[in-house]
Amino acid sequence: MSTDSADTNPAPANVTPIDPPTLTTKRLVIRPYRLRDADETARLAGHEKVVDTTLNIPSPYTPDAARDWIGTHDEMYQTGAGVSLRIGLKDSDAHVGGVGLRVNSRHSKAELGYWIAVDHWNQGYATEAAGAMLEYGFNTLNLNRVYAHYMMRNPASGRVMQKLGMAREGRLRHHVRKNDAYEDLELYGMLRSDWQKRQQGSSP
Ligand SMILES: CC(C)(COP(=O)(O)OP(=O)(O)OC[C@H]1O[C@@H](n2cnc3c(N)ncnc32)[C@H](O)[C@@H]1OP(=O)(O)O)[C@@H](O)C(=O)NCCC(=O)NCCS
């Protein structure tokens, strides 16, 4: 989940542009959005159950708003501010979600966020896509830290973070307001050294 942040990217002295990647996993192709993805993005990400536990998805989410959002990605890549990718099924190219990293280059860290279309929940797609994003963040962007938050009432997202091997770092009480209610967030993080240890542990 992307949250408000006192941590927003200061204008870095040396901007390192990001070459938008396509990541492939066992079941998924995770690629940059194209303008033609706008209708599906609005329909799937704009579902009330996806909007409910995220902070930055407009509601209602119109195709025009999705087009505008996709139109911001070139600048995001050019300024090195982040990566936002469409998750599609390898077999059918069905759009099943989105995953992103919001990069803070000054601190070599990024915030991880993801969503999966409601019809595809609980099939491991968020974990698979976010795992590929962690690998990309540590191996290609050379990040030192990746962190993520979830609302306490969204334990499925917490489970994704646990399955990724991220460590619980604490609770941010009333950190955000959603629909006029303050929400507690759980904070999870992973360091590059944790990632490397995990990779070594999983090699044969
Ligand atoms: C959170 C979300 C991304 C999970 O996507 P997903 O593809 O279903 O996730 P995965 O299948 O990889 O893993 C889900 C895990 O949560 C578990 N889970 C599901 N509902 C749960 C619940 N109510 N309580 C506890 N665990 C739950 C699943 O059993 C699974 O764990 P397991 O593999 O150990 O059985 C998806 O529900 C979503 O998009 N929600 C709306 C948007 C959102 O909240 N994004 C994250 C913001 S931080």
Coordinates of N, CA, C and O in Angstrom, one line a residue, residues 8-164:
T8 N 8.7 11.6 1.2 CA 8.5 11.7 -0.2 C 9.9 12.1 -0.8 O 10.7 12.7 -0.2
N9 N 10.0 11.7 -2.1 CA 11.3 11.8 -2.7 C 11.8 13.3 -2.8 O 11.1 14.0 -3.5
P10 N 12.9 13.6 -2.2 CA 13.4 15.0 -2.5 C 14.0 15.0 -3.9 O 14.4 13.9 -4.3
A11 N 14.0 16.2 -4.5 CA 14.6 16.2 -5.8 C 16.1 15.7 -5.7 O 16.9 16.4 -5.1
P12 N 16.4 14.6 -6.3 CA 17.8 14.1 -6.1 C 18.7 14.9 -7.0 O 18.3 15.4 -8.0
A13 N 20.0 15.0 -6.5 CA 20.9 15.7 -7.3 C 21.2 15.0 -8.6 O 21.3 15.6 -9.7
N14 N 21.4 13.7 -8.5 CA 21.6 12.9 -9.7 C 20.4 12.0 -10.0 O 20.3 11.0 -9.3
V15 N 19.6 12.3 -10.9 CA 18.5 11.4 -11.2 C 19.0 10.2 -12.0 O 19.7 10.4 -13.0
T16 N 18.6 9.0 -11.6 CA 19.0 7.9 -12.4 C 17.7 7.3 -13.0 O 16.8 6.8 -12.3
P17 N 17.5 7.5 -14.3 CA 16.2 7.0 -14.9 C 16.1 5.5 -14.8 O 17.2 4.8 -14.6
I18 N 14.9 5.0 -14.8 CA 14.7 3.6 -14.7 C 14.2 3.1 -16.1 O 13.3 3.7 -16.7
D19 N 14.8 2.0 -16.5 CA 14.4 1.4 -17.8 C 13.2 0.5 -17.4 O 13.5 -0.5 -16.7
P20 N 12.0 0.8 -17.8 CA 10.9 0.0 -17.3 C 11.0 -1.5 -17.7 O 11.3 -1.9 -18.9
P21 N 11.0 -2.4 -16.7 CA 11.3 -3.8 -16.9 C 10.0 -4.6 -17.3 O 8.9 -4.2 -17.0
T22 N 10.2 -5.8 -17.9 CA 9.2 -6.8 -18.0 C 9.8 -8.0 -17.2 O 10.9 -8.5 -17.4
L23 N 9.0 -8.4 -16.2 CA 9.4 -9.5 -15.3 C 8.6 -10.7 -15.6 O 7.4 -10.6 -15.7
T24 N 9.2 -11.9 -15.7 CA 8.5 -13.1 -16.0 C 8.6 -14.1 -14.8 O 9.8 -14.3 -14.3
T25 N 7.5 -14.7 -14.4 CA 7.6 -15.7 -13.3 C 6.9 -16.9 -13.9 O 6.6 -17.0 -15.1
K26 N 6.8 -17.9 -13.0 CA 6.2 -19.2 -13.5 C 4.9 -19.0 -14.2 O 4.6 -19.5 -15.3
R27 N 4.0 -18.2 -13.6 CA 2.6 -18.0 -14.2 C 2.3 -16.6 -14.7 O 1.2 -16.4 -15.3
L28 N 3.2 -15.7 -14.5 CA 2.9 -14.3 -14.8 C 3.9 -13.6 -15.7 O 5.1 -13.9 -15.7
V29 N 3.3 -12.6 -16.4 CA 4.2 -11.6 -17.1 C 3.8 -10.3 -16.5 O 2.6 -9.9 -16.5
I30 N 4.8 -9.6 -16.0 CA 4.6 -8.4 -15.2 C 5.3 -7.3 -16.0 O 6.6 -7.2 -16.1
R31 N 4.5 -6.4 -16.6 CA 5.1 -5.5 -17.6 C 4.6 -4.1 -17.4 O 3.6 -3.9 -16.7
P32 N 5.3 -3.1 -18.1 CA 4.8 -1.7 -18.0 C 3.3 -1.6 -18.5 O 3.0 -2.4 -19.4
Y33 N 2.6 -0.7 -18.0 CA 1.2 -0.5 -18.5 C 1.3 0.2 -19.8 O 2.3 1.0 -20.1
R34 N 0.3 -0.1 -20.7 CA 0.1 0.7 -21.9 C -1.2 1.4 -21.8 O -2.1 0.9 -21.1
L35 N -1.4 2.4 -22.6 CA -2.6 3.1 -22.6 C -3.8 2.3 -22.8 O -4.9 2.5 -22.2
R36 N -3.7 1.2 -23.6 CA -4.8 0.4 -23.9 C -5.2 -0.5 -22.7 O -6.3 -1.1 -22.7
D37 N -4.4 -0.5 -21.6 CA -4.8 -1.2 -20.4 C -5.8 -0.4 -19.5 O -6.2 -0.9 -18.5
A38 N -6.1 0.8 -19.9 CA -6.8 1.8 -19.0 C -8.2 1.2 -18.6 O -8.5 1.3 -17.4
D39 N -8.9 0.8 -19.6 CA -10.3 0.3 -19.3 C -10.3 -0.8 -18.2 O -11.0 -0.8 -17.3
E40 N -9.5 -1.8 -18.5 CA -9.4 -2.9 -17.6 C -8.8 -2.5 -16.2 O -9.3 -3.0 -15.1
T41 N -7.9 -1.6 -16.2 CA -7.3 -1.1 -15.0 C -8.4 -0.5 -14.1 O -8.5 -0.7 -12.9
A42 N -9.1 0.4 -14.8 CA -10.2 1.1 -14.0 C -11.2 0.1 -13.5 O -11.7 0.2 -12.3
R43 N -11.6 -0.8 -14.3 CA -12.6 -1.8 -13.9 C -12.1 -2.7 -12.7 O -12.8 -2.9 -11.7
L44 N -10.9 -3.2 -12.8 CA -10.4 -4.2 -11.9 C -9.9 -3.5 -10.6 O -10.3 -3.9 -9.5
A45 N -9.1 -2.5 -10.8 CA -8.5 -1.8 -9.6 C -9.6 -0.9 -8.9 O -9.6 -0.7 -7.7
G46 N -10.6 -0.6 -9.7 CA -11.7 0.3 -9.1 C -12.8 -0.5 -8.4 O -13.7 0.1 -7.8
H47 N -12.6 -1.8 -8.3 CA -13.6 -2.7 -7.6 C -13.6 -2.2 -6.1 O -12.5 -2.0 -5.5
E48 N -14.8 -2.2 -5.6 CA -14.9 -1.6 -4.2 C -14.0 -2.4 -3.2 O -13.5 -1.8 -2.2
K49 N -13.8 -3.7 -3.4 CA -13.0 -4.5 -2.5 C -11.5 -4.2 -2.6 O -10.8 -4.5 -1.7
V50 N -11.1 -3.8 -3.8 CA -9.7 -3.4 -3.9 C -9.5 -2.0 -3.4 O -8.5 -1.7 -2.7
V51 N -10.4 -1.1 -3.7 CA -10.4 0.3 -3.2 C -10.4 0.3 -1.7 O -9.6 1.1 -1.1
D52 N -11.1 -0.6 -1.1 CA -11.3 -0.5 0.3 C -10.1 -0.6 1.2 O -10.0 0.0 2.2
T53 N -9.1 -1.3 0.7 CA -7.9 -1.5 1.6 C -6.6 -0.9 0.9 O -5.5 -1.2 1.3
T54 N -6.9 0.0 0.0 CA -5.8 0.8 -0.6 C -6.0 2.3 -0.4 O -7.2 2.7 -0.1
L55 N -5.0 3.1 -0.7 CA -5.2 4.5 -0.4 C -5.2 5.4 -1.6 O -5.7 6.5 -1.6
N56 N -4.6 4.9 -2.7 CA -4.4 5.8 -3.8 C -5.2 5.5 -5.1 O -4.9 6.1 -6.1
I57 N -6.2 4.6 -4.9 CA -7.0 4.3 -6.1 C -8.3 5.2 -6.0 O -9.0 5.1 -5.0
P58 N -8.6 6.0 -7.1 CA -9.7 6.8 -7.0 C -11.0 5.9 -7.0 O -11.0 4.8 -7.5
S59 N -12.1 6.5 -6.4 CA -13.3 5.8 -6.5 C -14.5 6.8 -6.7 O -14.6 7.7 -5.8
P60 N -15.3 6.7 -7.7 CA -15.1 5.7 -8.8 C -13.9 5.9 -9.6 O -13.4 7.1 -9.7
Y61 N -13.4 4.8 -10.2 CA -12.2 4.9 -11.0 C -12.6 4.8 -12.5 O -13.1 3.8 -13.0
T62 N -12.5 5.9 -13.2 CA -12.9 6.0 -14.6 C -11.8 5.6 -15.5 O -10.6 5.8 -15.2
P63 N -12.1 5.1 -16.7 CA -11.1 4.8 -17.7 C -10.2 6.1 -18.0 O -9.0 6.0 -18.2
D64 N -10.8 7.2 -18.0 CA -10.0 8.5 -18.3 C -9.0 8.7 -17.1 O -7.9 9.1 -17.4
A65 N -9.4 8.4 -15.9 CA -8.5 8.6 -14.8 C -7.4 7.6 -14.9 O -6.2 7.9 -14.6
A66 N -7.7 6.4 -15.3 CA -6.7 5.3 -15.5 C -5.7 5.7 -16.6 O -4.5 5.6 -16.5
R67 N -6.3 6.3 -17.7 CA -5.4 6.7 -18.8 C -4.5 7.9 -18.3 O -3.3 7.9 -18.6
D68 N -5.0 8.8 -17.5 CA -4.2 9.9 -17.0 C -3.0 9.3 -16.2 O -1.9 9.8 -16.2
W69 N -3.4 8.3 -15.3 CA -2.4 7.7 -14.4 C -1.3 7.0 -15.2 O -0.1 7.2 -15.0
I70 N -1.7 6.2 -16.2 CA -0.7 5.5 -17.1 C 0.1 6.6 -17.8 O 1.4 6.4 -18.0
G71 N -0.5 7.7 -18.1 CA 0.3 8.8 -18.8 C 1.4 9.4 -18.0 O 2.2 10.1 -18.5
T72 N 1.3 9.2 -16.6 CA 2.4 9.8 -15.8 C 3.6 8.8 -15.7 O 4.6 9.2 -15.1
H73 N 3.5 7.6 -16.2 CA 4.5 6.7 -16.0 C 5.9 7.0 -16.6 O 6.9 6.8 -16.1
D74 N 5.8 7.6 -17.8 CA 7.0 8.0 -18.5 C 7.9 8.9 -17.6 O 9.1 8.7 -17.4
E75 N 7.2 9.9 -17.0 CA 8.0 10.8 -16.1 C 8.5 10.1 -14.9 O 9.6 10.3 -14.4
M76 N 7.7 9.1 -14.4 CA 8.1 8.4 -13.2 C 9.4 7.6 -13.5 O 10.3 7.6 -12.7
Y77 N 9.4 7.0 -14.7 CA 10.7 6.2 -15.1 C 11.8 7.2 -15.3 O 12.9 7.0 -14.9
Q78 N 11.5 8.3 -16.0 CA 12.6 9.2 -16.4 C 13.3 9.8 -15.1 O 14.4 10.1 -15.0
T79 N 12.4 10.1 -14.1 CA 13.0 10.7 -12.9 C 13.4 9.6 -11.8 O 13.8 10.0 -10.7
G80 N 13.3 8.4 -12.2 CA 13.7 7.3 -11.3 C 12.8 7.2 -10.0 O 13.2 6.7 -9.0
A81 N 11.6 7.7 -10.1 CA 10.7 7.8 -8.9 C 10.0 6.5 -8.6 O 9.5 6.3 -7.5
G82 N 10.0 5.5 -9.5 CA 9.4 4.3 -9.2 C 9.1 3.4 -10.4 O 9.5 3.8 -11.6
V83 N 8.4 2.3 -10.1 CA 8.1 1.3 -11.2 C 6.7 0.9 -10.9 O 6.3 0.6 -9.7
S84 N 5.8 0.9 -11.9 CA 4.4 0.4 -11.7 C 4.1 -0.5 -12.8 O 4.1 -0.1 -14.0
L85 N 3.8 -1.8 -12.5 CA 3.7 -2.8 -13.6 C 2.3 -3.5 -13.5 O 1.8 -3.7 -12.4
R86 N 1.8 -3.9 -14.7 CA 0.6 -4.6 -14.8 C 1.0 -6.1 -14.7 O 1.9 -6.6 -15.3
I87 N 0.1 -6.8 -13.9 CA 0.3 -8.3 -13.7 C -0.6 -9.0 -14.7 O -1.9 -8.8 -14.6
G88 N -0.1 -9.8 -15.6 CA -0.9 -10.5 -16.5 C -0.6 -12.0 -16.4 O 0.5 -12.4 -16.0
L89 N -1.6 -12.9 -16.7 CA -1.4 -14.3 -16.7 C -0.6 -14.6 -18.0 O -0.9 -14.1 -19.1
K90 N 0.4 -15.5 -17.8 CA 1.3 -15.9 -19.0 C 0.4 -16.6 -20.0 O 0.6 -16.4 -21.2
D91 N -0.5 -17.5 -19.6 CA -1.2 -18.3 -20.5 C -2.2 -17.5 -21.4 O -2.3 -17.6 -22.6
S92 N -3.0 -16.6 -20.7 CA -4.1 -15.9 -21.4 C -3.9 -14.4 -21.6 O -4.7 -13.8 -22.2
D93 N -2.9 -13.9 -20.9 CA -2.7 -12.4 -20.9 C -3.8 -11.7 -20.1 O -3.9 -10.5 -20.1
A94 N -4.6 -12.5 -19.4 CA -5.7 -11.8 -18.5 C -5.0 -10.9 -17.5 O -4.0 -11.2 -16.9
H95 N -5.6 -9.7 -17.4 CA -5.1 -8.7 -16.4 C -5.5 -9.1 -15.0 O -6.7 -9.2 -14.8
V96 N -4.6 -9.4 -14.1 CA -5.0 -9.9 -12.8 C -4.5 -9.0 -11.7 O -4.8 -9.2 -10.5
G97 N -3.8 -7.9 -12.0 CA -3.4 -7.0 -10.9 C -2.3 -6.0 -11.3 O -2.0 -5.8 -12.4
G98 N -1.8 -5.4 -10.2 CA -0.7 -4.4 -10.4 C 0.2 -4.5 -9.2 O -0.1 -4.9 -8.1
V99 N 1.5 -4.2 -9.5 CA 2.5 -4.2 -8.5 C 3.5 -3.0 -8.7 O 3.7 -2.7 -9.9
G100 N 3.9 -2.4 -7.7 CA 4.8 -1.3 -7.9 C 5.8 -1.0 -6.8 O 5.7 -1.6 -5.7
L101 N 6.8 -0.3 -7.1 CA 7.8 0.2 -6.1 C 7.9 1.7 -6.2 O 8.0 2.2 -7.3
R102 N 7.7 2.4 -5.1 CA 7.9 3.8 -5.1 C 9.3 4.1 -4.5 O 9.6 3.8 -3.3
V103 N 10.2 4.6 -5.3 CA 11.7 4.6 -4.9 C 12.0 5.9 -4.3 O 11.6 7.0 -4.7
N104 N 12.8 5.8 -3.2 CA 13.4 6.9 -2.6 C 14.9 6.7 -2.8 O 15.6 6.0 -2.0
S105 N 15.5 7.4 -3.8 CA 16.9 7.0 -4.2 C 17.8 7.6 -3.1 O 18.9 7.0 -2.9
R106 N 17.5 8.7 -2.5 CA 18.4 9.2 -1.5 C 18.7 8.2 -0.4 O 19.8 8.1 0.1
H107 N 17.7 7.4 0.0 CA 17.9 6.4 1.0 C 18.0 5.0 0.5 O 18.0 4.0 1.2
S108 N 18.1 4.8 -0.8 CA 18.2 3.5 -1.5 C 17.1 2.6 -1.0 O 17.4 1.4 -0.6
K109 N 15.9 3.1 -0.9 CA 14.8 2.2 -0.4 C 13.6 2.5 -1.3 O 13.5 3.4 -2.1
A110 N 12.6 1.5 -1.1 CA 11.4 1.7 -1.9 C 10.2 1.1 -1.1 O 10.4 0.2 -0.3
E111 N 9.1 1.7 -1.4 CA 7.8 1.1 -0.8 C 7.2 0.2 -1.8 O 6.9 0.6 -3.0
L112 N 6.8 -1.0 -1.4 CA 6.2 -2.0 -2.3 C 4.7 -1.8 -2.1 O 4.2 -1.7 -1.0
G113 N 4.0 -1.9 -3.2 CA 2.5 -1.9 -3.2 C 2.0 -2.9 -4.2 O 2.7 -3.2 -5.2
Y114 N 0.8 -3.5 -4.0 CA 0.2 -4.4 -5.0 C -1.3 -4.5 -4.8 O -1.8 -4.2 -3.7
W115 N -1.9 -5.0 -5.8 CA -3.4 -5.3 -5.8 C -3.6 -6.4 -6.8 O -2.9 -6.6 -7.8
I116 N -4.6 -7.2 -6.4 CA -5.0 -8.4 -7.3 C -6.5 -8.3 -7.6 O -7.3 -8.0 -6.6
A117 N -6.9 -8.5 -8.8 CA -8.3 -8.5 -9.1 C -9.1 -9.5 -8.3 O -8.6 -10.6 -8.1
V118 N -10.3 -9.1 -7.8 CA -11.0 -9.9 -6.9 C -11.2 -11.4 -7.3 O -11.1 -12.3 -6.5
D119 N -11.5 -11.6 -8.6 CA -11.8 -13.0 -9.1 C -10.5 -13.8 -9.0 O -10.6 -15.1 -9.2
H120 N -9.4 -13.2 -8.7 CA -8.1 -14.0 -8.7 C -7.5 -14.1 -7.4 O -6.3 -14.4 -7.3
W121 N -8.2 -13.7 -6.3 CA -7.6 -13.7 -5.0 C -7.3 -15.2 -4.6 O -7.9 -16.1 -5.0
N122 N -6.3 -15.3 -3.7 CA -6.0 -16.5 -3.0 C -5.5 -17.6 -3.9 O -5.7 -18.8 -3.7
Q123 N -4.8 -17.2 -5.0 CA -4.1 -18.1 -5.9 C -2.6 -17.9 -5.9 O -1.9 -18.4 -6.8
G124 N -2.2 -17.1 -5.0 CA -0.7 -16.9 -4.9 C -0.1 -15.8 -5.8 O 1.1 -15.6 -5.9
Y125 N -1.0 -15.1 -6.6 CA -0.5 -14.2 -7.6 C 0.2 -13.0 -6.9 O 1.2 -12.5 -7.4
A126 N -0.4 -12.4 -5.8 CA 0.3 -11.3 -5.2 C 1.7 -11.7 -4.7 O 2.7 -10.9 -4.9
T127 N 1.8 -12.8 -4.1 CA 3.1 -13.3 -3.6 C 4.1 -13.5 -4.7 O 5.3 -13.1 -4.7
E128 N 3.6 -14.1 -5.8 CA 4.5 -14.3 -7.0 C 5.0 -13.0 -7.6 O 6.1 -12.9 -7.9
A129 N 4.0 -12.1 -7.8 CA 4.4 -10.8 -8.5 C 5.3 -10.0 -7.6 O 6.3 -9.4 -8.0
A130 N 4.9 -9.9 -6.3 CA 5.7 -9.1 -5.4 C 7.1 -9.7 -5.2 O 8.1 -8.9 -5.0
G131 N 7.2 -11.0 -5.2 CA 8.5 -11.7 -5.1 C 9.4 -11.3 -6.3 O 10.6 -11.0 -6.1
A132 N 8.8 -11.2 -7.5 CA 9.6 -10.8 -8.6 C 10.0 -9.3 -8.5 O 11.1 -8.9 -8.9
M133 N 9.1 -8.5 -7.9 CA 9.4 -7.1 -7.7 C 10.6 -6.9 -6.7 O 11.4 -6.1 -6.9
L134 N 10.5 -7.7 -5.6 CA 11.6 -7.6 -4.7 C 13.0 -8.0 -5.3 O 14.0 -7.3 -5.1
E135 N 12.9 -9.0 -6.1 CA 14.2 -9.5 -6.8 C 14.7 -8.3 -7.7 O 15.9 -8.0 -7.7
Y136 N 13.8 -7.7 -8.4 CA 14.1 -6.6 -9.3 C 14.7 -5.4 -8.5 O 15.7 -4.8 -8.9
G137 N 14.0 -5.1 -7.4 CA 14.4 -4.0 -6.6 C 15.8 -4.2 -6.0 O 16.6 -3.3 -6.0
F138 N 16.1 -5.4 -5.5 CA 17.4 -5.6 -4.9 C 18.5 -5.9 -6.0 O 19.6 -5.3 -5.9
N139 N 18.2 -6.6 -7.0 CA 19.2 -7.0 -7.9 C 19.4 -6.0 -9.0 O 20.6 -5.8 -9.4
T140 N 18.4 -5.3 -9.5 CA 18.5 -4.4 -10.6 C 18.6 -3.0 -10.1 O 19.5 -2.2 -10.6
L141 N 17.7 -2.6 -9.2 CA 17.8 -1.2 -8.7 C 18.8 -1.0 -7.6 O 19.0 0.1 -7.1
N142 N 19.3 -2.1 -7.1 CA 20.3 -2.1 -6.0 C 19.8 -1.4 -4.8 O 20.5 -0.7 -4.1
L143 N 18.5 -1.6 -4.5 CA 18.0 -1.0 -3.2 C 18.6 -1.7 -2.0 O 19.0 -2.8 -2.0
N144 N 18.6 -0.9 -0.9 CA 19.1 -1.5 0.4 C 17.9 -1.9 1.2 O 18.1 -2.8 2.1
R145 N 16.7 -1.4 0.9 CA 15.6 -1.7 1.8 C 14.3 -1.6 1.0 O 14.1 -0.7 0.2
V146 N 13.4 -2.5 1.2 CA 12.0 -2.4 0.7 C 11.1 -2.6 1.8 O 11.2 -3.5 2.7
Y147 N 10.1 -1.8 1.9 CA 9.1 -1.8 3.0 C 7.7 -1.8 2.4 O 7.5 -1.4 1.3
A148 N 6.7 -2.1 3.3 CA 5.3 -2.1 2.9 C 4.5 -2.0 4.1 O 4.9 -2.4 5.2
H149 N 3.3 -1.5 3.9 CA 2.3 -1.4 5.0 C 1.0 -2.1 4.6 O 0.7 -2.1 3.4
Y150 N 0.3 -2.6 5.6 CA -1.1 -3.0 5.3 C -2.0 -2.5 6.4 O -1.6 -2.4 7.6
M151 N -3.3 -2.4 6.1 CA -4.2 -2.0 7.1 C -4.5 -3.3 8.0 O -4.7 -4.4 7.4
M152 N -4.6 -3.1 9.3 CA -4.8 -4.2 10.2 C -5.9 -5.1 9.8 O -5.9 -6.3 10.0
R153 N -7.0 -4.5 9.2 CA -8.1 -5.3 8.8 C -8.0 -6.0 7.5 O -8.9 -6.5 6.9
N154 N -6.7 -6.0 7.0 CA -6.5 -6.7 5.7 C -5.4 -7.8 5.9 O -4.3 -7.7 5.3
P155 N -5.7 -8.8 6.7 CA -4.6 -9.8 7.0 C -4.1 -10.5 5.8 O -3.0 -11.0 5.8
A156 N -4.9 -10.6 4.7 CA -4.4 -11.3 3.5 C -3.1 -10.6 3.0 O -2.1 -11.3 2.6
S157 N -3.1 -9.3 3.1 CA -1.9 -8.6 2.6 C -0.7 -8.8 3.6 O 0.4 -9.0 3.1
G158 N -1.0 -8.9 4.8 CA 0.0 -9.3 5.8 C 0.6 -10.6 5.5 O 1.8 -10.8 5.6
R159 N -0.3 -11.5 5.2 CA 0.2 -12.9 4.9 C 1.1 -12.9 3.6 O 2.1 -13.6 3.6
V160 N 0.8 -12.0 2.7 CA 1.7 -11.9 1.5 C 3.1 -11.5 1.9 O 4.1 -12.1 1.5
M161 N 3.1 -10.5 2.8 CA 4.4 -9.9 3.2 C 5.2 -11.0 4.0 O 6.4 -11.2 3.9
Q162 N 4.5 -11.8 4.8 CA 5.1 -12.9 5.6 C 5.7 -13.9 4.6 O 6.8 -14.4 4.8
K163 N 4.9 -14.3 3.6 CA 5.3 -15.3 2.7 C 6.5 -14.8 1.9 O 7.3 -15.6 1.4
L164 N 6.6 -13.5 1.7 CA 7.8 -13.0 0.9 C 9.0 -13.0 1.8 O 10.1 -12.7 1.3

